[in-house]
Amino acid sequence: MLTNIAFLWKASRKIFRKRRSVLFGRRDSTASSWSQEELHPEAWAFLRYLKRNEWAVNDGCRIVGFIASSLHSEKGLEHFVHMALSVCPEVQDVQFLIVGNAFDAYYMTYCQHIIGQSGYASRFHRMPFEARIELVYPAMDLVIIPNLIDEGFGMTALEGLVFGKGVIAYRAGGLEEILRTTGNADWLVEKGDSSLLTASVKGSKRLRSSEAWAQWT
């Protein structure tokens, strides 16, 4: 796990410096808003247990997550919801987590209505955005990033990878760069193609392997 973190950390610094140079015409030694030590990797297994226990989710159940600081249509939450509802009838031991603060109340109500009418509402969990990302990512097994607008850097993808999660994302600016640089280009989906997004999630080993977490501890 620590080797994986170190590799991704170096990759993030390379990408971040390149983008800073293009945007500001100078190099910058800052790689991101966190450091390896601040993420406390030695506590991830325990933090995973605590969060899942809070939701009464056993460790054999996979959690597919969506995370954004603010929830609005450009982040693609509706695409995540439709993907999740397509997966539910086929995979019994999978649940879904939506993390973020409601930015567009109407849009959030719309997405919640879709979930509520589906018959699978009990398999969805909701929490506000948490700046201490080490309290969120360990609980997940797969992170979905269906952004409908280009990301400048793709930090969510990088965070998911650093925490050892499978990441599936739309080709949206920096998201594509992050996944290509880290050798995960196979998990890029054409932006806006919700059918292909659903197929990619269903085809992920992380969704069906009961040992999805064990390989990262």
CSV table of C-alpha atoms in Angstrom, one decimal:
chain,number,residue,atom,x,y,z
A,1,MET,CA,0.0,0.0,0.0
A,2,LEU,CA,2.7,2.5,0.9
A,3,THR,CA,4.5,1.8,-2.4
A,4,ASN,CA,1.3,2.5,-4.2
A,5,ILE,CA,0.8,5.8,-2.3
A,6,ALA,CA,4.4,6.9,-3.1
A,7,PHE,CA,4.0,6.2,-6.8
A,8,LEU,CA,0.7,8.1,-7.1
A,9,TRP,CA,2.1,10.9,-5.0
A,10,LYS,CA,5.0,11.3,-7.4
A,11,ALA,CA,2.6,11.2,-10.4
A,12,SER,CA,0.4,13.9,-8.8
A,13,ARG,CA,3.4,16.2,-8.3
A,14,LYS,CA,4.4,15.8,-11.9
A,15,ILE,CA,1.0,16.6,-13.2
A,16,PHE,CA,0.4,19.4,-10.8
A,17,ARG,CA,3.7,21.1,-11.5
A,18,LYS,CA,3.0,20.8,-15.3
A,19,ARG,CA,-0.4,22.5,-14.9
A,20,ARG,CA,0.9,25.2,-12.6
A,21,SER,CA,3.6,26.0,-15.1
A,22,VAL,CA,1.1,26.3,-17.9
A,23,LEU,CA,-1.3,28.4,-15.9
A,24,PHE,CA,1.1,30.7,-14.1
A,25,GLY,CA,4.3,30.5,-16.1
A,26,ARG,CA,6.3,29.2,-13.2
A,27,ARG,CA,7.0,26.1,-11.3
A,28,ASP,CA,5.5,25.4,-7.9
A,29,SER,CA,6.6,22.8,-5.3
A,30,THR,CA,3.1,22.4,-3.9
A,31,ALA,CA,1.5,19.1,-5.1
A,32,SER,CA,-1.9,19.3,-3.5
A,33,SER,CA,-3.8,20.2,-0.4
A,34,TRP,CA,-2.6,17.1,1.6
A,35,SER,CA,0.5,15.1,2.2
A,36,GLN,CA,1.0,11.3,2.7
A,37,GLU,CA,1.4,11.6,6.4
A,38,GLU,CA,-1.7,13.6,6.8
A,39,LEU,CA,-3.8,10.8,5.3
A,40,HIS,CA,-2.8,8.4,8.1
A,41,PRO,CA,-2.7,5.2,6.0
A,42,GLU,CA,-2.1,3.1,9.1
A,43,ALA,CA,-5.6,3.9,10.3
A,44,TRP,CA,-7.5,3.2,7.1
A,45,ALA,CA,-8.7,-0.3,8.0
A,46,PHE,CA,-10.0,0.9,11.3
A,47,LEU,CA,-11.7,4.0,9.7
A,48,ARG,CA,-13.3,1.7,7.1
A,49,TYR,CA,-14.7,-0.5,9.9
A,50,LEU,CA,-16.1,2.5,11.8
A,51,LYS,CA,-17.8,4.1,8.9
A,52,ARG,CA,-19.3,0.9,7.6
A,53,ASN,CA,-20.5,0.0,11.1
A,54,GLU,CA,-22.2,3.3,11.3
A,55,TRP,CA,-24.3,2.3,8.2
A,56,ALA,CA,-24.6,-1.4,9.3
A,57,VAL,CA,-22.7,-2.5,6.2
A,58,ASN,CA,-20.6,-5.7,6.6
A,59,ASP,CA,-17.1,-5.8,5.1
A,60,GLY,CA,-18.2,-8.4,2.5
A,61,CYS,CA,-20.5,-5.8,0.9
A,62,ARG,CA,-19.0,-3.5,-1.7
A,63,ILE,CA,-19.7,0.3,-1.5
A,64,VAL,CA,-19.6,2.2,-4.8
A,65,GLY,CA,-19.1,5.9,-4.1
A,66,PHE,CA,-19.7,9.3,-5.6
A,67,ILE,CA,-18.0,12.3,-4.0
A,68,ALA,CA,-18.0,16.0,-4.7
A,69,SER,CA,-17.7,19.1,-2.6
A,70,SER,CA,-21.0,20.4,-4.0
A,71,LEU,CA,-23.7,18.4,-5.8
A,72,HIS,CA,-25.1,19.9,-9.0
A,73,SER,CA,-26.0,18.6,-12.5
A,74,GLU,CA,-22.5,19.2,-13.9
A,75,LYS,CA,-21.1,16.6,-11.5
A,76,GLY,CA,-23.2,13.9,-13.0
A,77,LEU,CA,-25.0,12.7,-9.9
A,78,GLU,CA,-28.0,11.6,-12.0
A,79,HIS,CA,-25.7,9.4,-14.1
A,80,PHE,CA,-24.4,7.8,-10.9
A,81,VAL,CA,-27.9,7.2,-9.7
A,82,HIS,CA,-29.1,5.6,-12.9
A,83,MET,CA,-25.9,3.4,-13.0
A,84,ALA,CA,-26.5,2.3,-9.4
A,85,LEU,CA,-30.2,1.4,-10.0
A,86,SER,CA,-29.1,-0.7,-13.0
A,87,VAL,CA,-26.6,-2.6,-10.9
A,88,CYS,CA,-28.9,-3.2,-7.9
A,89,PRO,CA,-31.0,-6.0,-9.5
A,90,GLU,CA,-27.9,-7.9,-10.7
A,91,VAL,CA,-25.6,-7.6,-7.6
A,92,GLN,CA,-27.1,-8.0,-4.2
A,93,ASP,CA,-24.2,-7.3,-1.9
A,94,VAL,CA,-23.4,-3.8,-3.2
A,95,GLN,CA,-24.5,-0.4,-1.7
A,96,PHE,CA,-24.0,3.2,-2.8
A,97,LEU,CA,-22.6,6.3,-1.1
A,98,ILE,CA,-23.3,9.9,-2.2
A,99,VAL,CA,-21.0,12.4,-0.5
A,100,GLY,CA,-21.3,16.2,-1.0
A,101,ASN,CA,-23.2,19.3,-0.1
A,102,ALA,CA,-26.4,20.1,-1.9
A,103,PHE,CA,-25.7,23.1,-4.2
A,104,ASP,CA,-28.8,22.9,-6.3
A,105,ALA,CA,-31.7,21.9,-4.0
A,106,TYR,CA,-34.1,21.2,-6.9
A,107,TYR,CA,-31.6,18.9,-8.6
A,108,MET,CA,-30.9,17.1,-5.4
A,109,THR,CA,-34.6,16.6,-4.7
A,110,TYR,CA,-35.0,15.2,-8.2
A,111,CYS,CA,-32.2,12.7,-7.7
A,112,GLN,CA,-33.5,11.7,-4.3
A,113,HIS,CA,-37.0,11.2,-5.9
A,114,ILE,CA,-35.5,8.8,-8.5
A,115,ILE,CA,-33.9,6.8,-5.7
A,116,GLY,CA,-37.0,6.9,-3.5
A,117,GLN,CA,-39.2,5.5,-6.2
A,118,SER,CA,-36.8,2.8,-7.3
A,119,GLY,CA,-37.4,0.3,-4.5
A,120,TYR,CA,-33.7,0.3,-3.7
A,121,ALA,CA,-33.5,3.4,-1.4
A,122,SER,CA,-32.2,1.3,1.5
A,123,ARG,CA,-29.0,0.6,-0.4
A,124,PHE,CA,-28.1,4.2,-0.7
A,125,HIS,CA,-26.2,6.2,1.9
A,126,ARG,CA,-25.8,10.0,2.1
A,127,MET,CA,-23.3,12.2,3.9
A,128,PRO,CA,-22.2,15.8,3.6
A,129,PHE,CA,-18.8,16.7,2.1
A,130,GLU,CA,-16.0,15.8,4.5
A,131,ALA,CA,-12.7,17.8,4.2
A,132,ARG,CA,-10.8,15.0,6.1
A,133,ILE,CA,-10.9,12.6,3.2
A,134,GLU,CA,-9.3,9.8,5.2
A,135,LEU,CA,-12.7,9.6,7.0
A,136,VAL,CA,-14.5,8.9,3.7
A,137,TYR,CA,-12.5,7.0,1.1
A,138,PRO,CA,-11.5,3.9,3.2
A,139,ALA,CA,-15.2,2.9,3.4
A,140,MET,CA,-15.5,2.7,-0.4
A,141,ASP,CA,-14.4,0.0,-2.8
A,142,LEU,CA,-15.1,1.8,-6.1
A,143,VAL,CA,-15.2,5.5,-6.9
A,144,ILE,CA,-17.3,6.8,-9.8
A,145,ILE,CA,-16.6,10.3,-11.3
A,146,PRO,CA,-19.2,11.0,-14.1
A,147,ASN,CA,-18.3,14.7,-14.5
A,148,LEU,CA,-20.1,16.3,-17.4
A,149,ILE,CA,-17.7,19.3,-17.6
A,150,ASP,CA,-13.9,19.2,-17.9
A,151,GLU,CA,-12.0,19.0,-14.6
A,152,GLY,CA,-9.0,21.2,-14.3
A,153,PHE,CA,-7.0,18.7,-12.3
A,154,GLY,CA,-9.0,15.6,-11.4
A,155,MET,CA,-8.2,15.6,-7.7
A,156,THR,CA,-11.1,13.2,-6.8
A,157,ALA,CA,-9.6,10.6,-9.2
A,158,LEU,CA,-6.2,11.0,-7.6
A,159,GLU,CA,-7.6,10.8,-4.1
A,160,GLY,CA,-9.5,7.6,-4.9
A,161,LEU,CA,-6.3,6.0,-6.4
A,162,VAL,CA,-4.1,7.0,-3.4
A,163,PHE,CA,-6.6,5.3,-1.1
A,164,GLY,CA,-6.3,2.1,-3.2
A,165,LYS,CA,-9.8,2.4,-4.8
A,166,GLY,CA,-10.9,1.4,-8.2
A,167,VAL,CA,-11.8,4.6,-10.1
A,168,ILE,CA,-14.1,4.8,-13.1
A,169,ALA,CA,-14.5,8.3,-14.7
A,170,TYR,CA,-15.7,10.1,-17.7
A,171,ARG,CA,-13.1,11.6,-20.0
A,172,ALA,CA,-13.3,15.1,-18.6
A,173,GLY,CA,-10.1,17.2,-18.7
A,174,GLY,CA,-7.8,16.4,-15.8
A,175,LEU,CA,-9.7,13.2,-14.9
A,176,GLU,CA,-8.4,11.6,-18.1
A,177,GLU,CA,-4.8,12.8,-17.5
A,178,ILE,CA,-4.8,11.4,-14.0
A,179,LEU,CA,-6.0,8.0,-15.0
A,180,ARG,CA,-3.7,7.8,-18.0
A,181,THR,CA,-0.7,8.9,-16.0
A,182,THR,CA,-1.3,6.2,-13.4
A,183,GLY,CA,-2.0,3.4,-15.8
A,184,ASN,CA,-5.7,3.3,-15.4
A,185,ALA,CA,-6.8,4.5,-18.8
A,186,ASP,CA,-9.0,1.3,-19.3
A,187,TRP,CA,-11.4,2.8,-16.8
A,188,LEU,CA,-12.1,6.0,-18.7
A,189,VAL,CA,-15.6,6.3,-20.2
A,190,GLU,CA,-16.7,8.7,-22.9
A,191,LYS,CA,-18.2,11.8,-21.3
A,192,GLY,CA,-21.9,11.5,-20.9
A,193,ASP,CA,-22.2,7.9,-22.0
A,194,SER,CA,-24.2,6.5,-19.0
A,195,SER,CA,-24.7,3.1,-20.7
A,196,LEU,CA,-21.0,2.6,-21.0
A,197,LEU,CA,-20.5,3.9,-17.5
A,198,THR,CA,-22.9,1.3,-16.2
A,199,ALA,CA,-21.2,-1.5,-18.2
A,200,SER,CA,-17.8,-0.5,-16.9
A,201,VAL,CA,-19.0,-0.6,-13.3
A,202,LYS,CA,-20.6,-4.0,-13.9
A,203,GLY,CA,-17.4,-5.3,-15.4
A,204,SER,CA,-15.2,-4.1,-12.5
A,205,LYS,CA,-13.6,-6.9,-10.4
A,206,ARG,CA,-14.0,-4.5,-7.5
A,207,LEU,CA,-17.8,-4.8,-7.7
A,208,ARG,CA,-17.9,-8.6,-7.4
A,209,SER,CA,-14.8,-9.6,-5.5
A,210,SER,CA,-15.4,-10.1,-1.7
A,211,GLU,CA,-11.7,-9.5,-1.3
A,212,ALA,CA,-11.7,-6.1,-2.9
A,213,TRP,CA,-10.4,-4.5,0.3
A,214,ALA,CA,-8.1,-7.2,1.4
A,215,GLN,CA,-5.7,-6.7,-1.5
A,216,TRP,CA,-5.1,-3.1,-0.4
A,217,THR,CA,-4.4,-3.8,3.3
